[in-house]
C-alpha positions as semicolon CSV with decimal commas, in nm:
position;residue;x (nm);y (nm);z (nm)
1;X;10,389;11,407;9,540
2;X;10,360;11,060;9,692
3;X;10,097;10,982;9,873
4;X;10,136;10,759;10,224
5;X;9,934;10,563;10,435
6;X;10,034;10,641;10,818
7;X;10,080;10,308;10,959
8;X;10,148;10,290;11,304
9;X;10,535;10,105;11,394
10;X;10,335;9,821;11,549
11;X;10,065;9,821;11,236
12;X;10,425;9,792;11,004
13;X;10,572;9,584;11,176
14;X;10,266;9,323;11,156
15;X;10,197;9,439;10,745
16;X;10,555;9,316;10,645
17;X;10,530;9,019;10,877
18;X;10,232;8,933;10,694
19;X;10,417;8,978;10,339
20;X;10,741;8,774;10,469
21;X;10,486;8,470;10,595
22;X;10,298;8,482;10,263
23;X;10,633;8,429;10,064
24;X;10,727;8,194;10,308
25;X;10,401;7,957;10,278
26;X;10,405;8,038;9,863
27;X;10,754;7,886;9,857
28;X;10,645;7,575;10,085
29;X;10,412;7,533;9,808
30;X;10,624;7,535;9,518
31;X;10,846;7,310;9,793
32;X;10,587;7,047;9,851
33;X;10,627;6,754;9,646
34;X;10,295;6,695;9,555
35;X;10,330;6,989;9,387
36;X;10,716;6,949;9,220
37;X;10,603;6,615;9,110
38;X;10,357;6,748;8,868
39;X;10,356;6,828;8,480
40;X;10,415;7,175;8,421
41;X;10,065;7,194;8,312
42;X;9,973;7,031;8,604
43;X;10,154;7,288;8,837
44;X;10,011;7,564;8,686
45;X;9,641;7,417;8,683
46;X;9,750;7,396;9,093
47;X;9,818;7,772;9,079
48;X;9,516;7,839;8,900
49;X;9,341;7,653;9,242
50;X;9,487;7,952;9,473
51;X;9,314;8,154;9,337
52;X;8,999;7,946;9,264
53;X;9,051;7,878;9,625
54;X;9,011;8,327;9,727
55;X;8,738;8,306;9,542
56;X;8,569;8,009;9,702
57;X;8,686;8,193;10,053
58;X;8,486;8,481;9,949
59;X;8,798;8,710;9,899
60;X;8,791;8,860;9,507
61;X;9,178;8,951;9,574
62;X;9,482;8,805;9,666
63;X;9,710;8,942;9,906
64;X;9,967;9,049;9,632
65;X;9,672;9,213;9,424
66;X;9,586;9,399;9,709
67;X;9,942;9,533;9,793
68;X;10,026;9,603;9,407
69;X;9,735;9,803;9,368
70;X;9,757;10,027;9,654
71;X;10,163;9,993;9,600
72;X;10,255;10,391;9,600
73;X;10,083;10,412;9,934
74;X;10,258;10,197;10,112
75;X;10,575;10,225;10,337
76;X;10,884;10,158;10,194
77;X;10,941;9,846;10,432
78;X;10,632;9,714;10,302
79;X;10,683;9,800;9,965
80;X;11,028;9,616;9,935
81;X;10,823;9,334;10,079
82;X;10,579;9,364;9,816
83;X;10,830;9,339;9,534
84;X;11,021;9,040;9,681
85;X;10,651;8,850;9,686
86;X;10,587;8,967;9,334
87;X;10,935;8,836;9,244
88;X;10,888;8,503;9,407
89;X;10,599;8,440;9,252
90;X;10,718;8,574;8,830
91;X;11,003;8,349;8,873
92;X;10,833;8,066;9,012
93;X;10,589;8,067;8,727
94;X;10,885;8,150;8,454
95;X;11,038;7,842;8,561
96;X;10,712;7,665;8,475
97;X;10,684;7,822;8,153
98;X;11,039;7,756;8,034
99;X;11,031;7,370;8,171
100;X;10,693;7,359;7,969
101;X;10,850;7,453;7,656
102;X;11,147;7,267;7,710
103;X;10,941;6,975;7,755
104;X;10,699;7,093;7,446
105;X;10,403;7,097;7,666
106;X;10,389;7,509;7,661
107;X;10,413;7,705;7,315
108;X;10,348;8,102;7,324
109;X;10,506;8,373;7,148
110;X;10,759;8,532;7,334
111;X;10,990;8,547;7,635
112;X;10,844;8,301;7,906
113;X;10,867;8,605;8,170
114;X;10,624;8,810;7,928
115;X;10,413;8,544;7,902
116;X;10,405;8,502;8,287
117;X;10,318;8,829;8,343
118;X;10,060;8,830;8,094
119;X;9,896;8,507;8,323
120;X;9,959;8,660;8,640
121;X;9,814;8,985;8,556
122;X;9,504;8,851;8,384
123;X;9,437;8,638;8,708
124;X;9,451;8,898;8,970
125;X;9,252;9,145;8,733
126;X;8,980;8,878;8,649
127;X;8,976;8,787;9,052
128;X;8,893;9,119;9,096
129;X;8,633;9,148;8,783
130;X;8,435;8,867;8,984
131;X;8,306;9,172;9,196
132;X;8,105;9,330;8,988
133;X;8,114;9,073;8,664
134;X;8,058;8,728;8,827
135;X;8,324;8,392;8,932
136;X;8,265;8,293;8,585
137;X;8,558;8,600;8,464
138;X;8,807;8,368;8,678
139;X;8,722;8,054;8,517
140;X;8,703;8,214;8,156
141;X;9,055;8,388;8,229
142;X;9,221;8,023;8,342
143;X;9,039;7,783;8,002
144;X;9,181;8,077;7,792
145;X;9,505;8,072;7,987
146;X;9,539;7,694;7,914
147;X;9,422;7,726;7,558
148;X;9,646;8,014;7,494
149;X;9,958;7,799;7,676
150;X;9,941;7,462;7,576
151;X;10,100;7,288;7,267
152;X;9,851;7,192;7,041
């Protein structure tokens, strides 16, 4: 049995509009070229400042680590939503990765997309560990991120 949040048609309508303008501003991001410019490295140091960025704004969750946690519950429109922001955001860091190693500034076992779902997932969980465990999980999860990525 799945369970559903009632959302109201105005209350959905607004929830995926919120989704479809947070892909839209994530992909002006990855747009802007004070972001394409950058290393690899640097570009995913400038992720890691999103999130530093939650935290600083008092929020220990990002929009996408809210919606994949309550996922099930959601309506389908919002769901789909969901998965096309979660999407956006693997492949935009896969691309990093793989330019990284083609570059030999990245070097981890594995497929890139593995590894990028290993650093997203240990970001939004240790954004959310900052509850109840302090902002230093964030900062611990990026250094090990970077130690764990770069080339030696």
């Amino acid at each position: 049995m799945r369970l559903s949040i009632i959302i109201s048609p105005a209350r959905l309508i607004l929830g995926v509009a919120v989704i479809q303008r947070a892909r839209e501003r994530f992909a002006n991001w990855t747009r802007d070229q004070r972001i394409g410019s950058k290393t690899p490295a640097e570009r995913l140091e400038a992720f890691f400042r999103r999130y530093l960025n939650y935290l600083e704004a008092g929020q220990q969750i990002c929009l996408g680590g809210a919606l994949e946690t309550d996922f099930k519950t959601l309506p389908s429109t919002m769901q789909v939503e969901t998965q096309k922001l979660a999407s956006d955001i693997l492949a935009w860091m896969v691309e990093i990765l793989v330019e990284g190693q083609e570059k030999h500034t990245f070097a981890f076992p594995g497929k890139a997309k593995d590894q990028a779902i290993l650093i997203l997932s240990c970001l939004q969980g240790a954004l959310q560990m900052t509850r109840a465990a302090g902002t230093s999980c964030l900062h611990s999860a990026m250094a090990q991120i970077m130690r764990l990525t770069r080339r030696n």
